[in-house]
Tab-separated table of C-alpha atoms and ligand atoms in Angstrom:
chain	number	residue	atom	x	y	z
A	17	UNK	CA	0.000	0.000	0.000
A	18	UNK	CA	1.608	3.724	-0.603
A	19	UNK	CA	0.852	6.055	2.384
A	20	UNK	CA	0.083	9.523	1.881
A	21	UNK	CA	3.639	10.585	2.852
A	22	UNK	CA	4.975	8.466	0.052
A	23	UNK	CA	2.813	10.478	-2.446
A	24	UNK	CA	4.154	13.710	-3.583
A	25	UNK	CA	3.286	17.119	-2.391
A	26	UNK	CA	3.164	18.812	-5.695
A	27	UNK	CA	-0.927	18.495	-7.331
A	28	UNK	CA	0.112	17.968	-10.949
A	29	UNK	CA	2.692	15.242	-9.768
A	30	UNK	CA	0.723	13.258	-7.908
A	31	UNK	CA	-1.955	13.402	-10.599
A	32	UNK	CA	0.560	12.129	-13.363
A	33	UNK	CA	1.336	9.290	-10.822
A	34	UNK	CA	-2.268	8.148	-10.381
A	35	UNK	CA	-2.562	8.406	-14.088
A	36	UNK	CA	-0.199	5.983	-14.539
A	37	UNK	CA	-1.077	3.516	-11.452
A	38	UNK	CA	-0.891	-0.016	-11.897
A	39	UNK	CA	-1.233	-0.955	-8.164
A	40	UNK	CA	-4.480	-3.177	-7.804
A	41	UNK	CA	-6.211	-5.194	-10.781
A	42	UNK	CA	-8.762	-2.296	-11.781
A	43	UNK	CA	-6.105	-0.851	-14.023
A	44	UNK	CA	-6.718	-3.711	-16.649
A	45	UNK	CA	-9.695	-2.872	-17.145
A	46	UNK	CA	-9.719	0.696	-17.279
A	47	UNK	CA	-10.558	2.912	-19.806
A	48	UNK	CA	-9.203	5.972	-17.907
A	49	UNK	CA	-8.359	7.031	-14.293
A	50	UNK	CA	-10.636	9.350	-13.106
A	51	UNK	CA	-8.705	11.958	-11.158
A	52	UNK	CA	-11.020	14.483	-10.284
A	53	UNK	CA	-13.124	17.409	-11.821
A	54	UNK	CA	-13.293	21.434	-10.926
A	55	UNK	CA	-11.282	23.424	-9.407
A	56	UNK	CA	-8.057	22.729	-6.659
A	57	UNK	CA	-8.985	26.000	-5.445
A	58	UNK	CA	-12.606	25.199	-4.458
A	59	UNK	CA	-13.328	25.656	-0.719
A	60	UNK	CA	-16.006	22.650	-1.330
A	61	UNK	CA	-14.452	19.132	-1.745
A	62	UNK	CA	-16.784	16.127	-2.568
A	63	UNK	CA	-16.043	13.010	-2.175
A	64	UNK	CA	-17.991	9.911	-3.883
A	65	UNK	CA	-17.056	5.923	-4.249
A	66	UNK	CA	-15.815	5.250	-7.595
A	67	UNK	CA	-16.603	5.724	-11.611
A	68	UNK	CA	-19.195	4.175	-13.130
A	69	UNK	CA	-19.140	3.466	-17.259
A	70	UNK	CA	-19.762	7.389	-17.970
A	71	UNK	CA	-17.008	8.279	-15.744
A	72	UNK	CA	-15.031	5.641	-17.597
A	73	UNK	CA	-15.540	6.633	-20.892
A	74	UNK	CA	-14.937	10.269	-20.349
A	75	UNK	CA	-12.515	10.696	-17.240
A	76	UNK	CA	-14.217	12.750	-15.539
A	77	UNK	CA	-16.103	12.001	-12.055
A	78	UNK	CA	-20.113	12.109	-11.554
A	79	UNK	CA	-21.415	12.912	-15.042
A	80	UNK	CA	-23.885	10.143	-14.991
A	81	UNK	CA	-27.232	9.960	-14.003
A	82	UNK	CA	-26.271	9.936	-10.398
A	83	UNK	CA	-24.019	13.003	-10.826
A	84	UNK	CA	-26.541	15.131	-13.080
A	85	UNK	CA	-28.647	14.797	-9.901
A	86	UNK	CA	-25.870	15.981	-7.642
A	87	UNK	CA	-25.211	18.602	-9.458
A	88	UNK	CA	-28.858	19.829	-9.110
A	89	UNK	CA	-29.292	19.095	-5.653
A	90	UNK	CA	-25.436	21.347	-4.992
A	91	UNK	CA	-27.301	24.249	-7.261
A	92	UNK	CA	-30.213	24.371	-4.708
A	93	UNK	CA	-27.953	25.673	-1.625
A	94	UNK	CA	-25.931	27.615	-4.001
A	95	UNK	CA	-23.419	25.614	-4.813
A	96	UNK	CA	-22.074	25.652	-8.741
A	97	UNK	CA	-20.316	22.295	-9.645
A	98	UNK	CA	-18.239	24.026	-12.084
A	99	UNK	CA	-17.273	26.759	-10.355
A	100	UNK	CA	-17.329	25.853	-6.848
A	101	UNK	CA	-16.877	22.348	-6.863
A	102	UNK	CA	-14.053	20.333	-6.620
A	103	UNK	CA	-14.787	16.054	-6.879
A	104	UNK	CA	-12.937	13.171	-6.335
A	105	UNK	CA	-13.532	9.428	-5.686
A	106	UNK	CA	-12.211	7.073	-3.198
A	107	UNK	CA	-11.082	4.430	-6.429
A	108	UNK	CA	-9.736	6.199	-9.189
A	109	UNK	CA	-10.356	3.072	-11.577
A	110	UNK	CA	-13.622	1.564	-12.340
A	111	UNK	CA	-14.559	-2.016	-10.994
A	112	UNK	CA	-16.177	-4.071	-13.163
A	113	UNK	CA	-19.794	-4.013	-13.627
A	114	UNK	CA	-19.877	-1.554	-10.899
A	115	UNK	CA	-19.430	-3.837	-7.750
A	116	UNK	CA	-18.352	-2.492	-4.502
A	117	UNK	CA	-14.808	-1.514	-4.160
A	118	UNK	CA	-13.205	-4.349	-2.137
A	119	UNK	CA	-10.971	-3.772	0.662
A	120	UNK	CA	-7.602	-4.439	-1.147
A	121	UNK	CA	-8.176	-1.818	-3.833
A	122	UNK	CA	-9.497	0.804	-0.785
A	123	UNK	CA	-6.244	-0.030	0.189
A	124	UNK	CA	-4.358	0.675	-2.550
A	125	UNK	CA	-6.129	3.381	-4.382
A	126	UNK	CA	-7.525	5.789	-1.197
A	127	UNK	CA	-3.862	7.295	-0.585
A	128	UNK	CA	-4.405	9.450	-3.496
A	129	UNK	CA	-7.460	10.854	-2.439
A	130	UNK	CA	-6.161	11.732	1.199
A	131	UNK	CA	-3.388	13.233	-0.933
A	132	UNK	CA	-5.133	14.943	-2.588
A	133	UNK	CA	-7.162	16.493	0.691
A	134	UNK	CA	-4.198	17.098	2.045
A	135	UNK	CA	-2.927	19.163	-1.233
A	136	UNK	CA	-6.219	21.052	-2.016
A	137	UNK	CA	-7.140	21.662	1.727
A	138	UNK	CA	-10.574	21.826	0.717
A	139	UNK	CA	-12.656	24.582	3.975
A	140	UNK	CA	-15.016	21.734	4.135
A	141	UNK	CA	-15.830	17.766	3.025
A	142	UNK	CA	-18.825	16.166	1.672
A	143	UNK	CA	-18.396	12.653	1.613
A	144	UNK	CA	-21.421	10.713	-0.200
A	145	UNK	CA	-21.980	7.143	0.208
A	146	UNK	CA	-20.882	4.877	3.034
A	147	UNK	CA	-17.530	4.227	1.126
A	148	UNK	CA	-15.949	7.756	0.958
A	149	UNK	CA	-18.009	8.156	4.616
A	150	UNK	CA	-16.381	5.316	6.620
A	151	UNK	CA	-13.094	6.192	4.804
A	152	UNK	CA	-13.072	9.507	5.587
A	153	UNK	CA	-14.629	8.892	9.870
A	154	UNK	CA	-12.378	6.260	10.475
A	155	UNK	CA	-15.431	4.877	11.265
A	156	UNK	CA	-15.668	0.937	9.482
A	157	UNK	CA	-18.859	-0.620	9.246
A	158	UNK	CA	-20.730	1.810	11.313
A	159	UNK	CA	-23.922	2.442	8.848
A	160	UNK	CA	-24.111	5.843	6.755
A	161	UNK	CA	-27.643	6.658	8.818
A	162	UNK	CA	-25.494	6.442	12.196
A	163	UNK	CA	-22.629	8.695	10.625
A	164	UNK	CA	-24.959	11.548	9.211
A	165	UNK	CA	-27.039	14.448	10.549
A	166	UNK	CA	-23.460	15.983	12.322
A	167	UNK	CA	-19.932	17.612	11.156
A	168	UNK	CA	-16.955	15.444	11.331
A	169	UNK	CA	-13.649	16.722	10.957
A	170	UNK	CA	-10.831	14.668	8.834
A	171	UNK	CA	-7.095	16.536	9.053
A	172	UNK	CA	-8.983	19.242	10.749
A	173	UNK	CA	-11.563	20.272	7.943
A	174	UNK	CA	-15.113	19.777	8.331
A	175	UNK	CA	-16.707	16.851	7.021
A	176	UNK	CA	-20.493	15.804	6.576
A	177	UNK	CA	-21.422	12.804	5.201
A	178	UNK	CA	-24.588	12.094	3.295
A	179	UNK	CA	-26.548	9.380	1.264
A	180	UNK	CA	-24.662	8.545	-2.403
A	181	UNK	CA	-27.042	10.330	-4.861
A	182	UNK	CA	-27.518	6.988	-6.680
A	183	UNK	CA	-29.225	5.867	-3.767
A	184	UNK	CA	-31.251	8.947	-3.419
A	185	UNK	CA	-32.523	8.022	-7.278
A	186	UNK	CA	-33.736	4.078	-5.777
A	187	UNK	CA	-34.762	5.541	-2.154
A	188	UNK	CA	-36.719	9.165	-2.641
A	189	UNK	CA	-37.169	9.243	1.152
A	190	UNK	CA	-33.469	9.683	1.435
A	191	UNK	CA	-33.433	12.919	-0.814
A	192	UNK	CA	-34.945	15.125	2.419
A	193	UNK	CA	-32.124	14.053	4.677
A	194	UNK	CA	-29.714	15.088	1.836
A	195	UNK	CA	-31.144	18.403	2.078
A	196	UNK	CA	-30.684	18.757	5.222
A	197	UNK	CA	-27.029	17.272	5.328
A	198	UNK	CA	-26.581	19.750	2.469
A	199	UNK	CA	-27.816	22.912	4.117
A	200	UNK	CA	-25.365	21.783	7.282
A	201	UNK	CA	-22.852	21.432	4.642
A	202	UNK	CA	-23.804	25.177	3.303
A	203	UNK	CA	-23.427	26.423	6.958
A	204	UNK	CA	-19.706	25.511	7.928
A	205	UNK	CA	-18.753	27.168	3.918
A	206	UNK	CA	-20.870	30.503	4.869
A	207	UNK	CA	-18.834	30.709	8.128
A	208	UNK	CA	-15.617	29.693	7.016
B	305	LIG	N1	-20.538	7.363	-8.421
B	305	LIG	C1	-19.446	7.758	-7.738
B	305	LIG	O1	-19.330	7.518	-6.550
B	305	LIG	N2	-18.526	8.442	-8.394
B	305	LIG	C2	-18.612	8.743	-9.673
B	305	LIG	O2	-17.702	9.386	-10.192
B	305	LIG	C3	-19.751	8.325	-10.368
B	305	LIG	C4	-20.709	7.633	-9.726
């Protein structure tokens, strides 16, 4: 596994070296790594699982479905994708057939993404889905309902963690508590 430390400090050098990763099996499969989208200079970082086969295709996180509705539910507090947005997933690579990322490839991919906090420093975290949410608590196998509803803090920034808006499309009760996670999320960026 490469640790953070390892990784370098410099943005466009660590994303040539996760460009070029060959560390767990999802690199055979790839059509591109999926480094991130918007701006390093965003005070908003968002945090999902992994790419689906639009991600794949283009390189670029959440442009499916699932991130069409993200985007719409960020413009109702205010919050412009493009402009004020910056998005990154826990696996860079995506698994086939979209299966849960398993623990080895967590392992070997997530470094780059707490890099990548690290080099940003993002003012606050939204982490969607129980993936990017347990990653980003420390808190394994505790359920995404138990983790919600309150601000975390990961290296000192403020993190809130929320329903994955792919679930919100299968489970339209969730799509409320988003709302609410969001306009907690919306209150830490007005007062930082
Ligand atoms: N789901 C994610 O978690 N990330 C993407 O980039 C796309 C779908």
């Amino acid at each position: 596994m490469v640790t953070p430390s390892v990784l370098p400090d410099d943005y466009e050098a660590l994303r040539e070296m996760a460009m070029a990763c060959t560390k767990c099996g999802l690199s055979n499969g790839r059509t591109q790594v999926v480094f991130s989208d918007g701006p390093s200079t965003a005070r908003l970082m968002v945090v999902g699982e992994a790419p689906g086969a639009n991600e794949d295709a283009s390189g670029i996180p959440f442009v499916g479905m699932a991130g069409q509705f993200l985007d719409l539910l960020l413009a109702t507090v205010g919050l412009n994708r493009k402009e004020s947005v910056y998005i990154a997933n826990v696996l860079k690579c995506r698994p086939p057939g979209n299966r849960d990322p398993q623990p080895d490839e967590i392992a070997a991919c997530s470094p780059f993404l707490l890099k990548q906090i690290d080099v940003v420093k993002p003012r606050a975290l939204l982490a969607v889905g129980s993936f990017s949410a347990r990653l980003l608590t420390g808190r394994e196998g505790v359920a995404l309902g138990k983790l919600r509803g309150t601000v975390h803090t990961y290296h000192g920034v403020p993190l809130v963690v929320t329903y994955h808006p792919a679930a919100l499309l299968r489970n339209r009760r969730w799509i409320r508590l988003f709302w609410d996670d969001l306009q907690l999320l919306r209150s830490i960026i007005d007062d930082s």
